Short mmCIF file of C-alpha atoms and ligand atoms in Angstrom, two decimals:
data_model
loop_
_atom_site.label_atom_id
_atom_site.label_comp_id
_atom_site.label_asym_id
_atom_site.label_seq_id
_atom_site.Cartn_x
_atom_site.Cartn_y
_atom_site.Cartn_z
CA MET A 1 106.60 94.65 126.71
CA ASN A 2 102.77 95.60 129.05
CA ARG A 3 101.96 99.15 128.27
CA ALA A 4 102.52 100.29 132.37
CA THR A 5 106.94 99.22 131.70
CA MET A 6 106.51 101.15 128.31
CA ARG A 7 105.35 104.48 130.19
CA MET A 8 108.21 103.98 133.22
CA THR A 9 110.57 103.40 130.24
CA VAL A 10 109.56 105.71 128.29
CA THR A 11 109.48 108.62 131.62
CA LEU A 12 113.47 107.30 132.17
CA LEU A 13 114.42 107.85 128.29
CA ILE A 14 112.89 111.56 128.71
CA LEU A 15 114.97 112.46 131.69
CA ALA A 16 118.23 110.40 129.85
CA GLY A 17 117.58 112.49 127.24
CA SER A 18 117.47 115.57 128.58
CA PHE A 19 121.22 115.37 129.76
CA LEU A 20 121.91 113.64 126.18
CA SER A 21 120.81 116.24 124.38
CA ALA A 22 122.39 118.76 125.89
CA PRO A 23 123.71 122.12 124.24
CA GLY A 24 126.61 121.05 121.69
CA ALA A 25 124.68 117.90 120.95
CA HIS A 26 123.14 119.20 117.43
CA SER A 27 125.51 119.66 114.48
CA ALA A 28 124.97 123.59 113.72
CA GLY A 29 122.44 124.97 111.27
CA LYS A 30 120.92 121.41 110.35
CA LEU A 31 117.26 120.47 110.29
CA LYS A 32 116.75 117.48 111.88
CA VAL A 33 114.06 114.94 110.38
CA VAL A 34 112.53 111.99 111.76
CA THR A 35 110.87 110.13 109.22
CA SER A 36 108.42 107.22 110.00
CA THR A 37 109.38 104.76 106.63
CA GLU A 38 112.65 104.85 105.00
CA ASP A 39 110.73 105.18 101.86
CA LEU A 40 110.09 109.45 103.22
CA ALA A 41 113.78 109.27 104.64
CA THR A 42 114.87 108.64 100.34
CA LEU A 43 112.63 111.92 99.73
CA VAL A 44 113.71 114.03 102.48
CA ARG A 45 117.20 113.18 101.57
CA GLU A 46 117.02 113.66 97.88
CA VAL A 47 115.20 116.88 98.60
CA GLY A 48 117.39 117.91 102.03
CA GLY A 49 121.03 117.19 100.25
CA ASP A 50 123.18 118.10 103.67
CA ARG A 51 121.10 120.77 104.60
CA VAL A 52 119.41 118.33 106.40
CA GLU A 53 119.56 114.64 108.63
CA VAL A 54 117.08 112.56 108.06
CA GLU A 55 116.47 109.37 110.25
CA ALA A 56 113.98 106.31 109.77
CA MET A 57 112.11 104.76 112.41
CA ALA A 58 110.64 101.60 110.87
CA ARG A 59 112.71 99.45 108.36
CA GLY A 60 112.18 98.93 104.87
CA TYR A 61 111.86 95.09 105.97
CA GLN A 62 109.31 95.72 108.28
CA ASP A 63 105.20 95.35 108.25
CA PRO A 64 104.76 98.86 108.46
CA HIS A 65 101.34 98.84 109.73
CA TYR A 66 102.43 97.07 112.64
CA VAL A 67 106.30 98.42 113.94
CA GLU A 68 107.40 97.75 117.69
CA ALA A 69 108.15 100.70 119.42
CA LYS A 70 111.29 101.04 120.39
CA PRO A 71 112.53 103.47 123.02
CA SER A 72 115.26 104.97 120.81
CA PHE A 73 112.76 105.65 118.19
CA LEU A 74 111.65 108.72 121.55
CA LEU A 75 115.24 109.72 121.66
CA LYS A 76 114.50 111.11 118.04
CA LEU A 77 111.08 112.44 118.32
CA ARG A 78 112.37 114.40 121.07
CA LYS A 79 115.37 116.32 119.05
CA ALA A 80 112.96 116.50 115.83
CA ASP A 81 112.30 119.55 114.52
CA LEU A 82 109.72 117.75 111.69
CA LEU A 83 108.28 114.67 111.60
CA ILE A 84 107.30 113.26 108.59
CA ALA A 85 104.09 110.64 108.66
CA VAL A 86 102.82 108.86 105.95
CA GLY A 87 99.26 108.75 106.96
CA VAL A 88 96.03 107.76 106.18
CA GLN A 89 95.93 105.67 109.02
CA LEU A 90 99.23 103.80 108.27
CA GLU A 91 101.05 104.45 111.13
CA ILE A 92 98.38 104.28 113.81
CA GLY A 93 99.59 101.16 115.79
CA TRP A 94 102.35 102.73 116.69
CA LEU A 95 103.77 106.17 116.12
CA PRO A 96 100.56 108.26 117.98
CA PRO A 97 101.61 107.43 121.38
CA LEU A 98 105.42 107.62 121.07
CA VAL A 99 104.35 111.43 119.18
CA THR A 100 102.44 112.01 122.79
CA GLN A 101 105.01 110.71 124.97
CA CYS A 102 108.19 112.68 123.66
CA GLY A 103 106.78 115.50 124.91
CA ASN A 104 108.08 117.71 121.98
CA PRO A 105 105.60 120.42 121.11
CA LYS A 106 107.33 120.85 117.04
CA ILE A 107 105.72 117.59 116.22
CA GLN A 108 102.72 117.26 117.44
CA PRO A 109 99.95 116.65 115.00
CA GLY A 110 98.81 120.50 113.56
CA ALA A 111 102.00 122.07 114.57
CA ALA A 112 104.22 123.66 111.78
CA GLY A 113 107.22 120.03 112.50
CA TYR A 114 104.37 117.64 111.66
CA LEU A 115 103.98 116.74 108.27
CA GLU A 116 101.74 113.64 106.42
CA ALA A 117 102.65 112.24 103.25
CA ALA A 118 99.57 111.49 102.19
CA THR A 119 98.24 115.60 101.88
CA PHE A 120 100.19 115.50 99.02
CA ALA A 121 99.41 111.64 97.04
CA GLU A 122 96.51 110.24 95.17
CA ILE A 123 94.86 107.88 97.50
CA LEU A 124 93.17 104.92 96.04
CA GLU A 125 90.63 102.43 97.83
CA ILE A 126 88.75 104.79 99.62
CA PRO A 127 85.96 103.22 101.02
CA ARG A 128 82.87 104.15 100.46
CA GLY A 129 79.83 104.11 102.56
CA GLN A 130 79.99 103.55 106.42
CA ILE A 131 83.21 102.10 107.39
CA THR A 132 83.64 99.96 109.97
CA ARG A 133 87.40 98.11 111.66
CA ALA A 134 85.90 95.65 113.25
CA MET A 135 86.17 94.06 110.04
CA GLY A 136 89.37 94.30 110.43
CA ASP A 137 90.36 96.63 107.45
CA VAL A 138 93.45 98.08 107.70
CA HIS A 139 92.57 100.83 105.27
CA PRO A 140 89.40 102.45 106.65
CA LEU A 141 90.95 106.22 104.63
CA GLY A 142 92.00 104.66 101.60
CA ASN A 143 94.69 102.57 100.72
CA PRO A 144 98.51 104.24 102.12
CA HIS A 145 100.58 101.82 100.25
CA PHE A 146 100.66 105.14 97.58
CA TRP A 147 104.11 105.90 97.52
CA LEU A 148 104.51 102.65 95.33
CA ASP A 149 103.98 104.93 92.12
CA PRO A 150 106.26 107.50 91.31
CA ALA A 151 104.06 110.61 90.61
CA ASN A 152 103.52 110.25 94.13
CA GLY A 153 107.17 110.11 95.08
CA LEU A 154 107.03 113.21 93.50
CA ARG A 155 104.38 114.94 94.92
CA ILE A 156 105.59 113.96 97.98
CA ALA A 157 108.68 115.42 97.36
CA GLN A 158 107.35 118.31 96.11
CA GLY A 159 105.04 118.70 99.42
CA ILE A 160 108.58 117.76 101.47
CA LYS A 161 110.30 120.96 99.26
CA GLU A 162 107.67 123.26 100.62
CA LYS A 163 108.16 122.54 104.15
CA LEU A 164 111.49 122.64 104.10
CA LYS A 165 111.88 126.48 102.47
CA GLN A 166 109.42 126.90 105.17
CA MET A 167 111.50 126.10 107.86
CA LEU A 168 114.61 126.83 106.43
CA PRO A 169 113.50 129.88 104.39
CA GLY A 170 118.05 130.89 104.34
CA GLU A 171 118.08 127.79 102.05
CA ALA A 172 115.07 128.04 99.98
CA ALA A 173 117.20 128.18 96.84
CA TYR A 174 119.12 124.93 97.45
CA PHE A 175 115.60 123.05 98.46
CA GLU A 176 114.10 123.86 94.61
CA GLN A 177 117.53 123.31 93.11
CA ARG A 178 117.92 119.71 94.50
CA PHE A 179 113.39 119.41 94.40
CA GLN A 180 113.64 120.45 89.87
CA GLY A 181 116.90 117.60 90.07
CA PHE A 182 115.43 114.68 91.94
CA SER A 183 112.48 115.64 89.40
CA GLN A 184 114.06 115.53 85.98
CA ARG A 185 115.93 112.28 87.34
CA LEU A 186 113.05 110.62 88.26
CA ALA A 187 111.05 111.75 84.98
CA GLU A 188 113.83 110.23 83.22
CA ALA A 189 114.22 106.55 85.10
CA GLU A 190 109.71 106.57 84.66
CA LYS A 191 110.41 106.08 81.39
CA ARG A 192 112.74 103.40 81.24
CA TRP A 193 110.63 101.69 83.76
CA SER A 194 107.71 102.16 81.68
CA GLY A 195 109.17 100.94 78.81
CA GLN A 196 110.40 97.95 80.67
CA MET A 197 106.29 97.08 81.75
CA ALA A 198 104.91 97.74 78.31
CA PRO A 199 104.95 94.03 77.09
CA TYR A 200 103.28 93.57 80.37
CA ARG A 201 100.46 95.53 80.10
CA GLY A 202 97.42 93.95 81.44
CA ALA A 203 99.05 91.16 83.21
CA LYS A 204 96.91 89.14 85.78
CA VAL A 205 98.50 89.30 89.13
CA VAL A 206 97.41 88.39 92.89
CA THR A 207 99.15 89.64 95.70
CA TYR A 208 99.04 89.23 99.52
CA HIS A 209 98.05 92.30 100.49
CA ARG A 210 96.87 95.80 99.23
CA SER A 211 100.22 96.65 98.81
CA TRP A 212 100.15 97.28 95.23
CA PRO A 213 96.99 99.21 93.43
CA ASN A 214 99.55 102.44 92.57
CA LEU A 215 102.57 100.42 91.56
CA ALA A 216 99.60 98.72 89.81
CA LYS A 217 97.85 101.66 88.55
CA ARG A 218 100.99 103.25 87.40
CA PHE A 219 102.26 99.86 85.12
CA GLU A 220 98.84 98.51 84.25
CA LEU A 221 98.97 95.32 85.87
CA ASN A 222 95.71 93.88 86.87
CA VAL A 223 95.79 92.04 90.44
CA VAL A 224 92.44 89.97 90.35
CA GLY A 225 92.52 88.26 93.47
CA TYR A 226 93.61 89.11 97.16
CA VAL A 227 95.65 85.87 99.38
CA GLU A 228 94.20 87.82 102.68
CA PRO A 229 90.76 88.29 101.84
CA ARG A 230 90.84 91.84 103.80
CA ALA A 231 93.69 93.51 104.56
CA GLY A 232 95.16 92.81 108.32
CA ILE A 233 92.92 89.40 107.79
CA PRO A 234 94.70 86.13 107.28
CA PRO A 235 93.43 83.62 104.70
CA SER A 236 90.98 81.42 105.84
CA PRO A 237 91.12 77.53 103.86
CA GLY A 238 87.76 78.73 102.71
CA HIS A 239 89.42 82.03 100.60
CA LEU A 240 92.23 79.60 99.29
CA VAL A 241 89.92 77.82 97.01
CA GLU A 242 87.90 80.27 96.09
CA LEU A 243 91.51 82.14 95.31
CA MET A 244 92.83 78.95 93.30
CA GLN A 245 89.58 78.55 91.52
CA MET A 246 90.01 82.22 90.35
CA MET A 247 93.63 82.05 89.46
CA LYS A 248 93.23 78.49 87.61
CA ARG A 249 90.14 80.28 85.92
CA GLU A 250 91.62 83.20 84.89
CA LYS A 251 95.89 82.18 84.05
CA VAL A 252 96.98 84.13 86.49
CA LYS A 253 101.13 82.67 87.01
CA VAL A 254 102.73 85.26 89.60
CA ILE A 255 101.95 85.76 93.54
CA LEU A 256 103.51 89.22 94.83
CA VAL A 257 103.91 88.66 98.50
CA GLU A 258 106.08 91.52 100.82
CA PRO A 259 109.03 90.18 102.37
CA TYR A 260 107.27 90.20 106.17
CA PHE A 261 104.47 87.14 105.49
CA ASP A 262 105.31 84.09 105.71
CA LEU A 263 105.62 82.48 102.21
CA LYS A 264 104.00 79.15 103.67
CA THR A 265 100.31 79.37 102.34
CA PRO A 266 101.67 82.20 99.09
CA LYS A 267 103.63 78.85 97.89
CA SER A 268 101.20 76.06 98.37
CA VAL A 269 98.84 78.16 96.54
CA ALA A 270 101.41 78.79 94.00
CA ARG A 271 102.17 74.89 93.69
CA GLU A 272 97.86 74.23 93.33
CA THR A 273 98.04 76.99 90.29
CA GLY A 274 101.19 76.28 89.16
CA ALA A 275 102.05 80.10 89.79
CA GLN A 276 105.22 81.47 90.94
CA VAL A 277 105.64 83.88 94.51
CA VAL A 278 106.84 86.74 93.91
CA VAL A 279 109.34 88.78 97.48
CA LEU A 280 108.05 92.24 96.21
CA LEU A 281 109.74 95.26 98.08
CA PRO A 282 107.32 97.58 99.48
CA SER A 283 110.08 99.99 100.61
CA VAL A 284 113.63 101.17 100.58
CA GLY A 285 115.32 99.17 103.11
CA GLY A 286 113.59 96.07 102.12
CA GLU A 287 116.49 94.37 100.71
CA LYS A 288 120.44 96.03 100.70
CA GLU A 289 120.15 96.57 97.06
CA ALA A 290 116.62 99.04 97.60
CA THR A 291 119.14 102.20 99.29
CA ASP A 292 116.56 104.44 97.70
CA TYR A 293 113.72 105.51 96.34
CA PHE A 294 115.43 104.61 92.18
CA LYS A 295 116.33 101.06 93.40
CA LEU A 296 113.52 100.80 94.84
CA PHE A 297 111.71 100.61 91.21
CA ASP A 298 115.21 99.61 89.66
CA TYR A 299 114.61 96.18 92.07
CA ASP A 300 111.08 95.72 91.36
CA VAL A 301 110.33 96.02 88.05
CA ASN A 302 113.67 93.86 87.21
CA LEU A 303 111.45 91.40 89.07
CA LEU A 304 108.44 92.40 87.55
CA VAL A 305 109.88 91.92 84.49
CA ARG A 306 111.46 88.60 85.14
CA ALA A 307 108.79 87.07 86.74
CA LEU A 308 106.07 88.32 84.03
CA GLN A 309 108.49 86.79 80.87
CA SER A 310 108.35 83.30 82.40
CA ALA A 311 104.88 83.19 83.10
CA ARG A 312 104.77 83.81 79.14
ZN1 ZN B 401 98.32 98.18 104.06
#
């Protein structure tokens, strides 16, 4: 769809939306939350329980940098009380125009109904010196895949809790209690995941995209190279030759690939180097089993342990 058609569709949908969202269509008293990703939606559900209605836009199996903006996103945004985005430019390619076009003043950046998870999280790989997008780096403000550390999940949930308390002050105690419960369950789960990963401390891996620095830091994996030469840049033959030489030298036996990249190149690198390709999930909803924040880490940790075990 070109830009002009998109704009027209958007206008028509906004008109349609004004009829659809007539009084009575809202469920009484519930806060309507829209999130850019399924990871954020699951954290909102943890804290918000039945006092909120939450919907994600991007699906967990999509590349969150490049999501096709669907007209249905606009309808969701138009009715939202609160929009939560990942931030640090993860969604810069698709979300800002939608937010502008939806015409909902409550969720514009700077308004009370707009929140970025990055505000609360530890952000890694913040570039020093001059930043230039012309070089193709899709992470110019630091790495936006920060939800893949449970410690950041907790920080984000806490930020969401404060925002929900501010927006529904009558439910403050409820949100507080839900957050405490989440925090406790997460601490227990994290002990289990760390225990599972402990035997592989320092294990060397190569990843396709730079999706895993927070996960690697938490579970002490050593990411020594990338199939992509830079975030967002497809691999060149020269880069792959260097990568394969390095992998042989360093005896790297595992290549982690996000579900939305073609497996052809990683598989040929694996064949050449005696490594194995592991499709790891960066997001809730990346596979049917990964239904919430806990199941996402369960899935990834189990997969990593199996791969690192057989690499020994
Ligand atoms: Zn990225």
